Coordinates of C-alpha atoms and ligand atoms in Angstrom, one line a residue:
M3 CA -12.2 34.0 5.9
H4 CA -10.0 31.7 7.9
M5 CA -9.4 28.4 6.5
Y6 CA -7.1 25.5 7.4
K7 CA -4.5 24.0 5.3
G8 CA -3.8 20.3 6.2
H9 CA -0.5 18.3 5.6
A10 CA 0.2 14.7 6.0
R11 CA 3.0 12.4 5.7
A12 CA 1.9 8.7 5.4
Y13 CA 4.4 5.6 4.8
T14 CA 3.7 3.1 2.2
N15 CA 2.9 -0.6 3.5
I16 CA 3.6 -3.9 2.0
A17 CA 1.2 -6.8 2.7
L18 CA 2.5 -10.0 3.9
I19 CA -1.0 -11.5 3.4
K20 CA -2.3 -9.9 0.4
Y21 CA -5.7 -8.1 -0.6
W22 CA -6.6 -9.1 -3.8
G23 CA -10.1 -8.6 -5.0
K24 CA -13.2 -6.4 -4.0
A25 CA -16.6 -7.5 -2.9
D26 CA -17.8 -3.9 -3.4
Q27 CA -15.9 -1.7 -6.0
Q28 CA -17.5 1.3 -5.2
L29 CA -17.3 1.3 -1.3
I30 CA -13.8 -0.7 -1.7
L31 CA -14.8 -3.6 0.5
P32 CA -12.3 -6.4 0.0
M33 CA -13.1 -10.2 -0.4
N34 CA -10.3 -11.0 2.4
N35 CA -8.7 -9.7 5.2
S36 CA -5.0 -8.7 4.7
L37 CA -2.1 -8.2 6.8
S38 CA 0.8 -5.7 6.3
L39 CA 4.1 -4.1 7.5
T40 CA 4.3 -0.1 7.3
L41 CA 7.8 0.8 6.1
D42 CA 10.2 3.7 6.6
A43 CA 11.7 4.1 3.4
F44 CA 8.8 4.9 1.1
Y45 CA 6.2 7.8 1.8
T46 CA 4.0 10.6 0.4
E47 CA 3.8 14.1 1.7
T48 CA 0.5 15.9 0.7
S49 CA -0.8 19.2 1.5
V50 CA -4.3 20.3 0.9
T51 CA -5.9 23.8 1.1
F52 CA -9.7 24.5 0.7
S53 CA -10.6 28.2 -0.5
S54 CA -13.6 29.9 -1.7
E55 CA -11.1 31.5 -4.2
F56 CA -10.8 28.3 -6.1
S57 CA -13.2 27.6 -8.9
E58 CA -12.1 23.9 -9.4
D59 CA -10.1 21.3 -7.7
Q60 CA -6.3 21.2 -8.6
F61 CA -3.9 18.3 -8.0
Y62 CA -0.3 18.7 -8.4
L63 CA 1.8 15.5 -8.0
D64 CA 5.6 15.9 -7.9
H65 CA 5.1 19.6 -8.9
Q66 CA 3.3 18.6 -12.1
L67 CA -0.2 19.8 -12.7
Q68 CA -2.2 16.6 -13.3
D69 CA -4.7 16.0 -16.1
K70 CA -8.3 15.9 -16.1
K71 CA -8.5 12.2 -15.5
A72 CA -6.3 12.1 -12.4
T73 CA -7.8 15.3 -11.2
D74 CA -11.4 13.9 -11.3
K75 CA -10.2 10.6 -9.5
I76 CA -9.0 13.1 -6.6
S77 CA -12.2 15.3 -6.8
R78 CA -14.5 12.2 -6.3
F79 CA -12.5 11.4 -3.1
L80 CA -12.5 14.8 -2.0
D81 CA -16.3 14.6 -2.4
L82 CA -16.5 12.2 0.3
I83 CA -14.7 14.4 2.9
R84 CA -16.7 17.8 1.6
E85 CA -19.9 15.8 2.4
K86 CA -18.8 14.7 5.9
A87 CA -17.6 18.4 6.6
Q88 CA -20.6 19.9 4.9
S89 CA -18.4 22.1 2.7
Q90 CA -18.6 23.0 -0.9
L91 CA -15.1 24.5 -1.3
F92 CA -12.6 23.5 -4.0
A93 CA -9.1 22.5 -3.0
K94 CA -5.6 22.5 -4.2
V95 CA -3.7 19.3 -3.6
D96 CA 0.0 19.4 -3.7
S97 CA 1.4 15.9 -3.2
Q98 CA 5.0 14.5 -3.5
N99 CA 5.6 10.8 -3.7
F100 CA 9.1 9.7 -2.2
V101 CA 8.2 6.4 -3.8
P102 CA 7.7 5.6 -7.6
T103 CA 4.3 6.0 -8.8
A104 CA 2.3 3.0 -9.8
A105 CA 5.1 0.7 -10.1
G106 CA 4.0 -2.0 -7.6
L107 CA 5.7 -0.2 -4.7
A108 CA 2.5 0.9 -3.2
S109 CA 2.3 4.6 -4.0
S110 CA -1.5 4.3 -3.7
A111 CA -1.3 3.2 -0.1
S112 CA 0.8 6.2 1.0
G113 CA -0.6 8.6 -1.5
L114 CA -4.4 8.1 -0.7
A115 CA -3.6 7.7 3.2
A116 CA -1.7 11.0 3.0
L117 CA -4.6 12.6 1.1
A118 CA -7.3 11.4 3.3
G119 CA -5.4 12.8 6.2
A120 CA -4.5 16.2 5.0
A121 CA -7.9 16.7 3.3
S122 CA -10.0 15.8 6.5
A123 CA -7.6 17.9 8.7
A124 CA -7.9 20.8 6.4
L125 CA -11.7 20.8 6.6
G126 CA -11.5 20.6 10.3
L127 CA -12.6 17.0 10.8
S128 CA -10.4 15.4 13.4
L129 CA -10.9 11.9 12.7
E130 CA -10.0 8.9 15.1
E131 CA -7.7 6.3 13.5
K132 CA -10.5 3.9 12.8
E133 CA -12.4 6.8 10.9
L134 CA -9.4 8.0 9.0
S135 CA -8.5 4.3 8.3
R136 CA -12.2 3.8 6.8
L137 CA -11.8 7.0 4.8
A138 CA -8.4 6.1 3.2
R139 CA -9.9 2.7 2.2
R140 CA -12.4 4.6 -0.1
G141 CA -9.4 6.0 -2.0
S142 CA -7.2 2.9 -2.2
G143 CA -7.9 -0.3 -0.3
S144 CA -4.3 -0.7 0.8
A145 CA -4.3 2.8 2.0
C146 CA -6.3 2.0 5.2
R147 CA -3.4 0.2 6.5
S148 CA -1.1 3.0 6.4
V149 CA -2.8 4.8 9.1
Y150 CA -0.8 2.7 11.5
G151 CA 2.8 1.9 11.8
G152 CA 4.3 -1.4 12.1
F153 CA 2.0 -4.6 11.6
A154 CA -1.6 -3.7 10.5
E155 CA -4.7 -5.9 9.6
W156 CA -7.5 -4.8 7.2
Q157 CA -10.6 -6.4 8.7
K158 CA -12.7 -6.8 5.6
G159 CA -16.1 -6.1 7.4
D160 CA -19.1 -6.2 5.3
S161 CA -20.0 -2.4 5.1
D162 CA -18.4 1.0 4.8
E163 CA -18.7 1.2 8.7
T164 CA -17.2 -2.1 9.4
S165 CA -14.4 -2.4 7.1
Y166 CA -11.0 -0.8 8.3
A167 CA -7.6 -1.5 9.6
V168 CA -6.4 -1.9 13.1
P169 CA -3.0 -2.2 14.5
I170 CA -1.5 -5.8 15.5
V171 CA 0.0 -6.3 19.1
S172 CA 3.5 -7.5 18.1
N173 CA 5.8 -6.9 21.1
S174 CA 8.0 -4.9 18.6
F175 CA 8.7 -7.8 16.5
E176 CA 8.7 -5.6 13.5
D177 CA 11.8 -3.7 15.0
E178 CA 13.6 -7.1 14.4
L179 CA 12.8 -7.2 10.7
S180 CA 14.0 -5.5 7.5
M181 CA 12.6 -5.6 3.9
I182 CA 15.0 -5.1 1.1
F183 CA 13.4 -3.9 -2.2
V184 CA 14.9 -5.2 -5.5
V185 CA 13.8 -2.5 -7.9
V186 CA 13.8 -4.1 -11.3
N187 CA 11.4 -1.4 -13.0
D188 CA 10.2 1.8 -11.5
Q189 CA 8.1 2.6 -14.5
Q190 CA 4.3 2.7 -14.5
K191 CA 2.7 -0.7 -14.8
D192 CA 0.4 -1.7 -17.6
V193 CA -2.2 -3.2 -15.3
S194 CA -3.2 -1.2 -12.4
S195 CA -3.9 -3.0 -9.1
R196 CA -7.5 -2.0 -9.3
D197 CA -7.9 -3.4 -12.7
G198 CA -5.9 -6.4 -12.3
M199 CA -7.9 -7.7 -9.1
Q200 CA -11.1 -7.0 -10.9
R201 CA -10.3 -9.0 -13.7
T202 CA -9.1 -11.7 -11.7
V203 CA -12.3 -11.7 -9.5
E204 CA -14.3 -11.7 -12.5
T205 CA -12.8 -14.5 -14.6
S206 CA -10.1 -16.4 -13.0
A207 CA -10.7 -20.2 -12.3
F208 CA -8.0 -20.0 -9.6
Y209 CA -9.9 -17.1 -7.7
D210 CA -11.8 -19.4 -5.3
G211 CA -8.6 -21.4 -4.6
W212 CA -7.0 -18.0 -3.4
L213 CA -10.0 -17.0 -1.1
A214 CA -10.2 -20.6 0.4
T215 CA -6.7 -20.5 1.9
V216 CA -6.5 -16.9 3.0
P217 CA -8.0 -17.6 6.6
Q218 CA -5.5 -20.1 7.5
D219 CA -2.6 -18.1 6.1
L220 CA -3.8 -15.2 8.1
A221 CA -3.9 -17.4 11.3
K222 CA -0.5 -18.5 10.6
A223 CA 0.9 -15.1 10.2
H224 CA -0.8 -13.9 13.7
T225 CA 0.7 -16.9 15.4
A226 CA 4.2 -16.1 13.8
I227 CA 4.0 -12.6 15.0
T228 CA 2.8 -13.6 18.5
D229 CA 5.7 -16.1 18.7
K230 CA 8.2 -13.9 17.0
D231 CA 8.6 -16.9 14.6
F232 CA 10.5 -15.5 11.4
Q233 CA 10.6 -18.5 9.6
A234 CA 6.8 -19.2 9.9
L235 CA 6.1 -15.5 8.8
G236 CA 8.4 -15.7 6.2
E237 CA 7.1 -19.1 4.8
V238 CA 3.4 -17.7 5.0
T239 CA 4.4 -14.4 3.3
E240 CA 5.9 -16.0 0.4
A241 CA 3.0 -18.5 0.0
S242 CA 0.4 -15.8 0.1
A243 CA 2.2 -13.9 -2.7
L244 CA 2.7 -16.9 -4.8
K245 CA -1.0 -17.8 -4.6
M246 CA -2.2 -14.2 -5.5
H247 CA 0.0 -14.2 -8.4
G248 CA -1.0 -17.8 -9.4
T249 CA -4.7 -16.2 -9.8
T250 CA -3.6 -13.8 -12.7
L251 CA -2.4 -16.6 -15.0
A252 CA -5.9 -18.0 -15.1
A253 CA -7.8 -14.7 -15.7
A254 CA -9.4 -14.0 -19.1
P255 CA -7.4 -12.4 -20.8
P256 CA -4.5 -13.9 -18.6
F257 CA -1.6 -11.8 -17.4
T258 CA 1.2 -11.6 -15.0
Y259 CA 3.0 -8.9 -13.3
W260 CA 6.3 -10.9 -13.3
S261 CA 9.3 -10.1 -15.5
A262 CA 12.4 -12.2 -16.3
E263 CA 14.1 -10.0 -13.6
S264 CA 11.5 -10.8 -10.9
M265 CA 12.1 -14.4 -11.6
R266 CA 15.8 -13.9 -11.2
A267 CA 15.4 -12.3 -7.9
M268 CA 13.1 -15.0 -6.5
N269 CA 15.3 -17.6 -7.6
L270 CA 18.1 -15.9 -5.8
V271 CA 16.2 -15.7 -2.6
R272 CA 15.5 -19.4 -2.9
Q273 CA 19.0 -20.2 -3.4
L274 CA 20.3 -17.9 -0.7
R275 CA 17.8 -19.9 1.6
N276 CA 19.1 -23.1 0.5
Q277 CA 22.6 -21.9 1.6
G278 CA 21.4 -21.1 5.0
L279 CA 20.5 -17.4 4.8
S280 CA 16.9 -17.1 6.1
C281 CA 14.9 -14.7 3.7
Y282 CA 11.5 -14.9 1.9
F283 CA 10.2 -12.8 -0.9
T284 CA 6.9 -11.1 -1.7
M285 CA 5.6 -9.3 -4.9
D286 CA 2.8 -6.8 -5.5
A287 CA 1.0 -5.7 -8.5
G288 CA 4.2 -5.0 -10.4
P289 CA 7.7 -6.8 -11.0
N290 CA 9.5 -5.5 -8.2
V291 CA 10.7 -8.0 -5.6
K292 CA 10.7 -7.4 -1.8
I293 CA 12.7 -9.6 0.6
L294 CA 11.9 -10.1 4.2
V295 CA 14.8 -10.8 6.3
Q296 CA 15.9 -10.5 10.1
R297 CA 17.7 -7.3 10.8
K298 CA 20.7 -9.2 12.1
D299 CA 21.0 -10.8 8.5
E300 CA 20.3 -7.7 6.6
A301 CA 24.0 -6.9 6.0
A302 CA 24.9 -10.4 4.8
L303 CA 21.7 -10.4 2.5
L304 CA 22.6 -7.0 1.0
G305 CA 26.2 -8.3 0.3
K306 CA 24.7 -11.2 -1.6
L307 CA 22.1 -9.2 -3.5
Q308 CA 25.0 -6.8 -4.5
E309 CA 26.6 -9.6 -6.5
H310 CA 23.6 -9.7 -8.8
F311 CA 21.9 -6.2 -8.7
S312 CA 23.3 -2.8 -8.8
A313 CA 23.4 -0.8 -5.6
D314 CA 20.8 1.7 -6.9
Q315 CA 18.3 -1.2 -7.4
L316 CA 18.6 -2.1 -3.8
I317 CA 16.7 -0.1 -1.1
T318 CA 16.6 -1.3 2.5
A319 CA 13.5 -0.4 4.7
H320 CA 12.5 -1.0 8.2
A321 CA 9.2 -0.9 10.0
G322 CA 7.8 2.7 9.7
P323 CA 5.6 4.8 11.7
G324 CA 1.8 5.7 11.3
I325 CA 0.6 8.6 9.5
K326 CA 1.6 12.2 10.7
I327 CA -0.9 14.8 10.2
T328 CA -0.6 18.7 10.8
T329 CA -2.8 21.8 10.2
K330 CA -2.0 25.4 9.9
E331 CA -4.4 28.3 9.9
V332 CA -4.2 30.4 6.7
E333 CA -6.2 33.2 5.2
A334 CA -8.1 31.8 2.5
Ligands
ADP70 P1 0.9 1.2 -6.6 O1 1.6 -0.1 -6.9 O2 1.7 2.2 -6.8 O3 0.1 1.4 -5.4 P2 -1.6 1.4 -8.1 O4 -2.1 0.8 -9.4 O5 -2.3 0.6 -6.9 O6 -0.3 1.3 -8.0 O7 -2.2 2.9 -7.9 C1 -1.3 4.0 -8.5 C2 -2.5 5.1 -8.5 O8 -2.4 5.8 -7.2 C3 -1.9 6.4 -9.4 O9 -2.3 6.2 -10.9 C4 -2.7 7.5 -8.7 O10 -4.0 7.4 -9.1 C5 -2.7 7.0 -7.3 N1 -1.7 7.7 -6.5 C6 -0.3 7.4 -6.2 N2 0.2 8.3 -5.5 C7 -0.6 9.2 -5.3 C8 -0.7 10.5 -4.6 N3 0.5 10.9 -4.0 N4 -1.6 11.3 -4.4 C9 -2.9 10.8 -5.0 N5 -3.0 9.6 -5.8 C10 -1.9 8.9 -6.0
DP6_71 C1 -1.3 -6.6 -4.7 O1 -4.9 -1.0 -2.7 O2 -3.5 -0.7 -4.8 O3 -0.6 -4.6 -3.2 O4 -7.9 -0.6 -3.6 O5 -8.0 -0.7 -6.2 O6 -6.7 1.0 -5.2 P1 -7.2 -0.3 -5.1 O7 -6.0 -1.3 -5.1 P2 -4.6 -1.4 -4.1 O8 -4.3 -3.1 -4.1 C2 -3.2 -3.5 -3.6 C3 -3.0 -5.1 -4.1 C4 -1.7 -5.7 -3.6 C5 -1.7 -6.3 -2.3 C6 -1.9 -5.5 -1.0 O9 -1.4 -4.4 -1.1 O10 -2.4 -5.9 -0.1
CO72 CO1 -1.8 0.4 -4.8

């Protein structure tokens, strides 16, 4: 019997306007639109083979066979694809993260986009970008944006059919930007993005305040991209992150993803900005800080950061490409 092996490489993306909260947990429909930049420095490579020889799904991450809990999560996602392709075959998933896993560096975005791409290709589905984005969304919300290179917007929609990401017309503004990652901790976080946002939606008194200002922040980001206005894009990026992180402090029980080191990095960004170096920070569900800077100022910023952080804590990224999928015919 002939089967296909699917392979995909997907790059991580960092949201400038954050996704924070679900309207539907099961379908992963978000409460608000989000806007991101796909990056070239971090990515996931995933291969998927389906075969009648397999009697269960197997999931290897970074060459380690994963336990039942992690594998069940993958199986539930593969079920969506099996249903679409009308297949009952089990799969072997072999994934490698070129990004720390579950550290707030968006491994779920590259990881689930790569899995969606590789598994759908392996079962012979050749999905259009929009369909692939919808599918990736079911694995991890942020993954729907990693289908595209450069800037993307996840349009929240109100159903499985209408919630997916689209590329943003940018006149290559993304090529004028750099993002420097200040990695203060690459270990797995205590509160996953999924649990953190759910707790916030359900209990935070600040959540309504967050939601209320997203449309205007999104509009500002769009205008800034159209006008290639770095300062405007930076300001709204930093504001969106601060508001998102503000909501967690009012959750019950309260929590924060910030550490003392995160604060140190954020304060340094403010200080450098006061000294005339135009740069802005953002943070996700984890303590690591990402700094948006114009490419022309990248070296100057890196020089300043090196006075405070070691070289191996600083990773420079530029705009990255969309997902790359390949298939190979194999005996199965
Ligand atoms: P992050 O900040 O890294 O996105 P999340 O809490 O959003 O952290 O998601 C981490 C989870 O994403 C992991 O526990 C795992 O379930 C999933 N994940 C990460 N990388 C992969 C991968 N390569 N393949 C499949 N699932 C992955
Ligand atoms: C703070 O996409 O990781 O990084 O949909 O539950 O898998 P799930 O969560 P995930 O959440 C990302 C949250 C964020 C902001 C963002 O990427 O937009
Ligand atoms: Co994630």
